[in-house]
mmCIF file of C-alpha atoms and ligand atoms in Angstrom:
data_model
loop_
_atom_site.group_PDB
_atom_site.id
_atom_site.type_symbol
_atom_site.label_atom_id
_atom_site.label_comp_id
_atom_site.label_asym_id
_atom_site.label_seq_id
_atom_site.Cartn_x
_atom_site.Cartn_y
_atom_site.Cartn_z
ATOM 1 C CA MET A 87 25.416 18.142 4.264
ATOM 2 C CA ALA A 88 24.989 18.948 8.005
ATOM 3 C CA THR A 89 26.905 16.880 10.540
ATOM 4 C CA GLN A 90 24.009 16.771 12.882
ATOM 5 C CA ALA A 91 20.259 16.931 12.470
ATOM 6 C CA THR A 92 17.212 16.657 14.713
ATOM 7 C CA PHE A 93 14.432 13.928 14.650
ATOM 8 C CA ARG A 94 11.022 14.877 16.128
ATOM 9 C CA ILE A 95 9.977 11.485 16.784
ATOM 10 C CA TRP A 96 6.402 10.477 18.077
ATOM 11 C CA ARG A 97 6.736 8.259 21.163
ATOM 12 C CA GLY A 98 3.455 6.623 22.437
ATOM 13 C CA ASP A 99 1.116 3.800 21.841
ATOM 14 C CA ALA A 100 -2.578 3.473 21.749
ATOM 15 C CA ALA A 101 -3.538 5.218 24.588
ATOM 16 C CA GLY A 102 -1.804 8.378 23.425
ATOM 17 C CA GLY A 103 1.707 10.050 22.822
ATOM 18 C CA GLN A 104 3.846 13.025 21.859
ATOM 19 C CA PHE A 105 6.670 14.105 20.116
ATOM 20 C CA GLN A 106 10.218 14.202 21.333
ATOM 21 C CA ASP A 107 13.545 15.639 19.801
ATOM 22 C CA TYR A 108 16.727 13.552 19.255
ATOM 23 C CA THR A 109 19.980 15.206 17.877
ATOM 24 C CA THR A 110 22.309 12.971 16.543
ATOM 25 C CA GLN A 111 25.242 12.909 14.310
ATOM 26 C CA VAL A 112 24.659 12.180 10.443
ATOM 27 C CA GLU A 113 27.039 11.318 7.539
ATOM 28 C CA GLU A 114 26.717 11.189 3.834
ATOM 29 C CA GLY A 115 25.031 8.403 2.621
ATOM 30 C CA MET A 116 22.799 7.797 5.505
ATOM 31 C CA VAL A 117 19.294 7.039 5.082
ATOM 32 C CA VAL A 118 16.607 7.971 7.751
ATOM 33 C CA LEU A 119 16.339 4.571 9.176
ATOM 34 C CA ASP A 120 20.050 4.727 9.997
ATOM 35 C CA ALA A 121 19.301 7.732 12.101
ATOM 36 C CA VAL A 122 16.725 6.030 13.752
ATOM 37 C CA HIS A 123 18.802 2.984 14.653
ATOM 38 C CA ARG A 124 21.720 5.622 15.716
ATOM 39 C CA ILE A 125 19.232 7.168 18.220
ATOM 40 C CA GLN A 126 17.837 3.883 19.309
ATOM 41 C CA ALA A 127 21.612 2.479 20.416
ATOM 42 C CA GLN A 128 22.583 6.002 21.704
ATOM 43 C CA GLN A 129 19.665 7.961 23.097
ATOM 44 C CA ALA A 130 16.539 5.867 23.375
ATOM 45 C CA ASN A 131 16.903 2.147 23.728
ATOM 46 C CA ASP A 132 13.288 1.715 24.219
ATOM 47 C CA LEU A 133 12.290 3.007 20.688
ATOM 48 C CA ALA A 134 10.105 0.857 18.782
ATOM 49 C CA VAL A 135 10.862 0.619 14.826
ATOM 50 C CA ARG A 136 9.942 -2.269 12.734
ATOM 51 C CA TRP A 137 12.386 -3.065 9.935
ATOM 52 C CA ASN A 138 13.725 -6.145 8.239
ATOM 53 C CA CYS A 139 15.761 -5.718 4.895
ATOM 54 C CA LYS A 140 17.011 -2.285 4.863
ATOM 55 C CA ALA A 141 16.845 -2.723 0.807
ATOM 56 C CA GLY A 142 13.263 -1.297 0.174
ATOM 57 C CA LYS A 143 11.902 -5.028 -0.446
ATOM 58 C CA CYS A 144 10.224 -6.081 2.973
ATOM 59 C CA GLY A 145 7.818 -3.284 3.504
ATOM 60 C CA SER A 146 8.280 -3.303 7.411
ATOM 61 C CA CYS A 147 9.628 0.143 7.588
ATOM 62 C CA SER A 148 6.726 2.208 6.574
ATOM 63 C CA ALA A 149 6.169 5.383 8.270
ATOM 64 C CA GLU A 150 5.711 9.161 7.692
ATOM 65 C CA ILE A 151 8.480 11.579 7.064
ATOM 66 C CA ASN A 152 7.747 14.968 7.301
ATOM 67 C CA GLY A 153 4.097 14.235 6.822
ATOM 68 C CA THR A 154 4.532 12.052 4.001
ATOM 69 C CA PRO A 155 4.220 7.963 3.784
ATOM 70 C CA LYS A 156 7.498 6.582 2.912
ATOM 71 C CA LEU A 157 9.801 3.625 3.626
ATOM 72 C CA MET A 158 12.521 4.849 6.179
ATOM 73 C CA CYS A 159 15.179 2.524 4.462
ATOM 74 C CA MET A 160 14.661 4.245 1.286
ATOM 75 C CA THR A 161 14.843 7.791 2.260
ATOM 76 C CA ARG A 162 18.063 9.478 2.049
ATOM 77 C CA LEU A 163 18.926 12.217 4.348
ATOM 78 C CA SER A 164 20.516 13.994 1.667
ATOM 79 C CA ASP A 165 16.976 14.407 0.143
ATOM 80 C CA ILE A 166 15.655 15.955 3.228
ATOM 81 C CA ASN A 167 15.957 19.625 4.729
ATOM 82 C CA LEU A 168 18.131 18.724 7.834
ATOM 83 C CA GLU A 169 18.042 22.519 8.844
ATOM 84 C CA ALA A 170 14.861 21.792 10.522
ATOM 85 C CA PRO A 171 13.850 19.023 12.655
ATOM 86 C CA VAL A 172 12.587 15.980 10.410
ATOM 87 C CA THR A 173 9.427 14.666 11.883
ATOM 88 C CA LEU A 174 9.064 10.755 12.041
ATOM 89 C CA GLU A 175 5.423 9.329 12.658
ATOM 90 C CA PRO A 176 3.616 5.890 12.585
ATOM 91 C CA MET A 177 1.481 5.529 9.670
ATOM 92 C CA HIS A 178 -1.801 7.675 10.577
ATOM 93 C CA ALA A 179 -4.180 4.949 8.840
ATOM 94 C CA PHE A 180 -3.689 1.904 11.067
ATOM 95 C CA PRO A 181 -3.586 2.011 15.072
ATOM 96 C CA PRO A 182 -0.554 2.639 16.448
ATOM 97 C CA ILE A 183 1.386 -0.058 18.833
ATOM 98 C CA ARG A 184 4.165 1.742 19.710
ATOM 99 C CA ASP A 185 6.401 4.688 18.534
ATOM 100 C CA LEU A 186 6.854 4.169 15.126
ATOM 101 C CA VAL A 187 5.163 0.589 14.828
ATOM 102 C CA THR A 188 1.466 0.604 13.838
ATOM 103 C CA ASP A 189 -0.810 -2.438 13.463
ATOM 104 C CA VAL A 190 -1.716 -3.555 9.749
ATOM 105 C CA SER A 191 -3.287 -6.667 10.310
ATOM 106 C CA TRP A 192 -6.270 -5.346 9.231
ATOM 107 C CA ASN A 193 -4.867 -5.627 5.377
ATOM 108 C CA PHE A 194 -4.344 -9.268 6.031
ATOM 109 C CA ARG A 195 -8.290 -9.734 7.188
ATOM 110 C CA ALA A 196 -9.365 -7.671 4.301
ATOM 111 C CA LYS A 197 -7.295 -9.648 2.001
ATOM 112 C CA LYS A 198 -8.889 -12.849 2.665
ATOM 113 C CA THR A 199 -12.419 -11.265 1.705
ATOM 114 C CA ILE A 200 -11.225 -10.974 -2.124
ATOM 115 C CA LYS A 201 -12.251 -14.456 -3.868
ATOM 116 C CA PRO A 202 -9.011 -16.329 -4.492
ATOM 117 C CA PHE A 203 -7.461 -17.463 -8.062
ATOM 118 C CA LYS A 204 -9.701 -19.906 -10.021
ATOM 119 C CA PRO A 205 -7.665 -21.203 -12.774
ATOM 120 C CA ARG A 206 -9.462 -22.545 -15.988
ATOM 121 C CA THR A 207 -9.018 -25.953 -16.906
ATOM 122 C CA PRO A 208 -5.608 -26.974 -18.385
ATOM 123 C CA ASP A 209 -5.728 -26.484 -22.203
ATOM 124 C CA ALA A 210 -2.297 -27.991 -23.263
ATOM 125 C CA PRO A 211 -1.673 -31.718 -24.078
ATOM 126 C CA ASP A 212 0.831 -31.895 -21.363
ATOM 127 C CA GLY A 213 -2.044 -30.787 -18.928
ATOM 128 C CA THR A 214 -0.692 -27.330 -18.485
ATOM 129 C CA TRP A 215 -1.804 -23.924 -19.670
ATOM 130 C CA ARG A 216 -0.626 -21.631 -22.406
ATOM 131 C CA MET A 217 -0.917 -17.812 -21.927
ATOM 132 C CA GLN A 218 -0.247 -14.891 -23.974
ATOM 133 C CA GLN A 219 3.345 -13.049 -23.054
ATOM 134 C CA ASP A 220 1.089 -9.808 -23.412
ATOM 135 C CA ASP A 221 -1.466 -11.270 -20.758
ATOM 136 C CA VAL A 222 1.221 -11.995 -18.514
ATOM 137 C CA GLU A 223 2.978 -8.802 -18.624
ATOM 138 C CA ARG A 224 -0.053 -6.917 -17.780
ATOM 139 C CA VAL A 225 -0.223 -8.462 -14.311
ATOM 140 C CA GLN A 226 3.309 -8.618 -13.583
ATOM 141 C CA GLU A 227 3.566 -5.239 -12.736
ATOM 142 C CA PHE A 228 1.144 -5.905 -9.657
ATOM 143 C CA ARG A 229 3.405 -8.669 -8.463
ATOM 144 C CA LYS A 230 6.071 -5.794 -7.613
ATOM 145 C CA CYS A 231 4.137 -5.012 -4.459
ATOM 146 C CA ILE A 232 5.862 -5.280 -1.210
ATOM 147 C CA GLU A 233 2.995 -4.628 0.779
ATOM 148 C CA CYS A 234 4.356 -1.801 2.685
ATOM 149 C CA PHE A 235 0.913 -0.261 2.917
ATOM 150 C CA LEU A 236 1.938 3.250 2.263
ATOM 151 C CA CYS A 237 -0.881 3.559 -0.516
ATOM 152 C CA GLN A 238 -3.370 2.341 2.206
ATOM 153 C CA ASP A 239 -1.735 5.065 4.567
ATOM 154 C CA VAL A 240 -2.355 7.679 2.134
ATOM 155 C CA CYS A 241 -5.692 7.040 1.021
ATOM 156 C CA HIS A 242 -8.240 9.600 2.442
ATOM 157 C CA VAL A 243 -10.774 6.893 2.455
ATOM 158 C CA LEU A 244 -9.099 4.788 5.110
ATOM 159 C CA ARG A 245 -6.774 7.840 6.554
ATOM 160 C CA GLU A 246 -9.308 10.547 6.917
ATOM 161 C CA HIS A 247 -12.770 8.680 6.643
ATOM 162 C CA HIS A 248 -11.856 5.342 8.390
ATOM 163 C CA LYS A 249 -13.742 3.294 5.832
ATOM 164 C CA HIS A 250 -12.069 0.071 6.806
ATOM 165 C CA ASP A 251 -15.362 -1.903 7.085
ATOM 166 C CA GLU A 252 -16.313 -1.071 3.729
ATOM 167 C CA PHE A 253 -13.241 -0.380 1.379
ATOM 168 C CA ILE A 254 -10.304 -2.326 0.623
ATOM 169 C CA GLY A 255 -7.959 0.395 -0.356
ATOM 170 C CA PRO A 256 -5.322 0.871 -3.118
ATOM 171 C CA ARG A 257 -3.168 -2.217 -2.190
ATOM 172 C CA LEU A 258 -6.114 -4.722 -2.037
ATOM 173 C CA LEU A 259 -7.387 -3.159 -5.112
ATOM 174 C CA VAL A 260 -4.107 -3.984 -6.751
ATOM 175 C CA TYR A 261 -4.148 -7.382 -5.647
ATOM 176 C CA ALA A 262 -7.765 -7.840 -6.922
ATOM 177 C CA ALA A 263 -6.643 -6.417 -10.371
ATOM 178 C CA ALA A 264 -3.761 -8.937 -10.329
ATOM 179 C CA LEU A 265 -6.631 -11.680 -9.851
ATOM 180 C CA GLU A 266 -9.100 -10.435 -12.291
ATOM 181 C CA MET A 267 -6.774 -9.606 -14.869
ATOM 182 C CA HIS A 268 -4.777 -13.047 -14.814
ATOM 183 C CA PRO A 269 -5.096 -14.719 -18.059
ATOM 184 C CA LEU A 270 -6.044 -18.086 -16.458
ATOM 185 C CA ASP A 271 -8.350 -16.871 -13.962
ATOM 186 C CA THR A 272 -12.220 -17.493 -14.389
ATOM 187 C CA GLU A 273 -13.463 -15.982 -10.935
ATOM 188 C CA ASP A 274 -15.980 -13.347 -11.287
ATOM 189 C CA ARG A 275 -15.052 -10.275 -8.779
ATOM 190 C CA VAL A 276 -17.136 -7.452 -10.306
ATOM 191 C CA SER A 277 -19.988 -7.735 -7.981
ATOM 192 C CA ASP A 278 -17.852 -7.631 -4.939
ATOM 193 C CA LEU A 279 -15.693 -4.790 -6.247
ATOM 194 C CA ARG A 280 -18.917 -2.727 -6.284
ATOM 195 C CA HIS A 281 -20.806 -3.961 -3.197
ATOM 196 C CA LYS A 282 -18.489 -5.713 -0.827
ATOM 197 C CA HIS A 283 -15.089 -3.700 -1.439
ATOM 198 C CA SER A 284 -16.841 -0.194 -2.348
ATOM 199 C CA ILE A 285 -14.569 0.797 -5.253
ATOM 200 C CA GLY A 286 -16.516 3.761 -5.941
ATOM 201 C CA TYR A 287 -15.211 5.388 -2.972
ATOM 202 C CA CYS A 288 -12.180 5.817 -5.045
ATOM 203 C CA ASN A 289 -11.951 8.968 -6.595
ATOM 204 C CA ILE A 290 -8.872 8.299 -8.382
ATOM 205 C CA THR A 291 -6.697 11.356 -6.900
ATOM 206 C CA THR A 292 -3.447 9.293 -7.600
ATOM 207 C CA CYS A 293 -2.181 10.031 -4.118
ATOM 208 C CA CYS A 294 -1.478 6.203 -3.894
ATOM 209 C CA ARG A 295 0.700 5.547 -7.058
ATOM 210 C CA GLN A 296 2.551 8.713 -5.847
ATOM 211 C CA VAL A 297 3.847 7.093 -2.537
ATOM 212 C CA CYS A 298 4.243 3.830 -4.410
ATOM 213 C CA PRO A 299 8.194 2.630 -3.618
ATOM 214 C CA GLU A 300 7.788 0.220 -6.403
ATOM 215 C CA SER A 301 6.290 2.748 -8.863
ATOM 216 C CA ILE A 302 3.146 0.610 -9.628
ATOM 217 C CA THR A 303 0.711 2.552 -11.358
ATOM 218 C CA ILE A 304 -1.862 1.698 -9.122
ATOM 219 C CA THR A 305 -4.717 4.163 -10.364
ATOM 220 C CA GLU A 306 -4.262 4.175 -14.177
ATOM 221 C CA ASN A 307 -3.253 0.306 -14.632
ATOM 222 C CA ALA A 308 -5.101 -1.418 -11.591
ATOM 223 C CA ILE A 309 -8.044 1.053 -10.262
ATOM 224 C CA ILE A 310 -9.375 2.473 -13.401
ATOM 225 C CA PRO A 311 -9.877 -0.934 -15.380
ATOM 226 C CA LEU A 312 -11.482 -2.462 -12.425
ATOM 227 C CA LYS A 313 -13.997 0.869 -12.241
ATOM 228 C CA GLU A 314 -14.738 -0.035 -15.996
ATOM 229 C CA ARG A 315 -15.562 -3.419 -15.320
ATOM 230 C CA VAL A 316 -18.005 -2.161 -12.888
ATOM 231 C CA VAL A 317 -19.359 0.555 -14.954
ATOM 232 C CA ASP A 318 -19.673 -1.655 -17.903
ATOM 233 C CA ARG A 319 -21.675 -4.186 -16.060
ATOM 234 C CA TYR A 320 -23.963 -1.774 -13.862
ATOM 235 C CA PHE A 321 -24.224 1.453 -15.424
ATOM 236 C CA ASP A 322 -23.733 1.047 -19.392
ATOM 237 C CA PRO A 323 -27.527 1.821 -20.643
ATOM 238 C CA LEU A 324 -27.233 -0.576 -23.317
ATOM 239 C CA LYS A 325 -26.036 -3.568 -21.404
ATOM 240 C CA ARG A 326 -28.625 -2.558 -18.791
ATOM 241 C CA LEU A 327 -31.390 -2.567 -21.342
ATOM 242 C CA PHE A 328 -30.327 -6.055 -22.541
ATOM 243 C CA ARG A 329 -30.160 -7.357 -18.967
ATOM 244 C CA ILE A 330 -33.766 -6.154 -18.172
HETATM 245 FE FE1 FES B 410 12.514 -3.776 4.280
HETATM 246 FE FE2 FES B 410 12.386 -0.858 4.793
HETATM 247 S S1 FES B 410 13.572 -2.354 6.214
HETATM 248 S S2 FES B 410 11.414 -2.047 3.212
#
């Protein structure tokens, strides 16, 4: 592995910015976040970067590394070509605050527009519920989400078309799926998925699934089953006939 590498880091804020090159020492075992910390300590004390766990679990250090949304703490330098400058940018789907830090608060506001968990009446003699293990396991995968929002960042509906006012994006469709498929939930979110959350904008290109650091099968296990519920209700010709 090279002993030095150049990182081309976007510096700026909401008003604009530009890339700046920093060359620093690198060693075996380092991740991108280590290099950023070294640059921050030795060359750019005012470089803004958000991080917390350095273990791929808090979802704070999301950025674009050579144009791909990734966690900086989980991207090993040994997996990157260090012969050319390594480009580091803030996520494109959200407004920049400063340098590598973006304002992701839209996600939390949009989350509140999804109908919350509404459990059925307890059905066991002790006043609790019983669930089938299969049903529990079906939604367990969705609960691995660390809310890094890399899937939101890569989604062309948000990233290119800026449909934040209409579309909730893959992360929040996963959240909706976790509620919709929960064995105890009784809420009906199908109409909202179609009309309020615009699930129809997703054209299942699987970009979101490909960048998920938790390997959640976003497209196949969450979005497609939700789309099927919408199609069943609104576009199934037989059901439509009987509804009329
Ligand atoms: Fe927590 Fe990277 S610092 S996921």
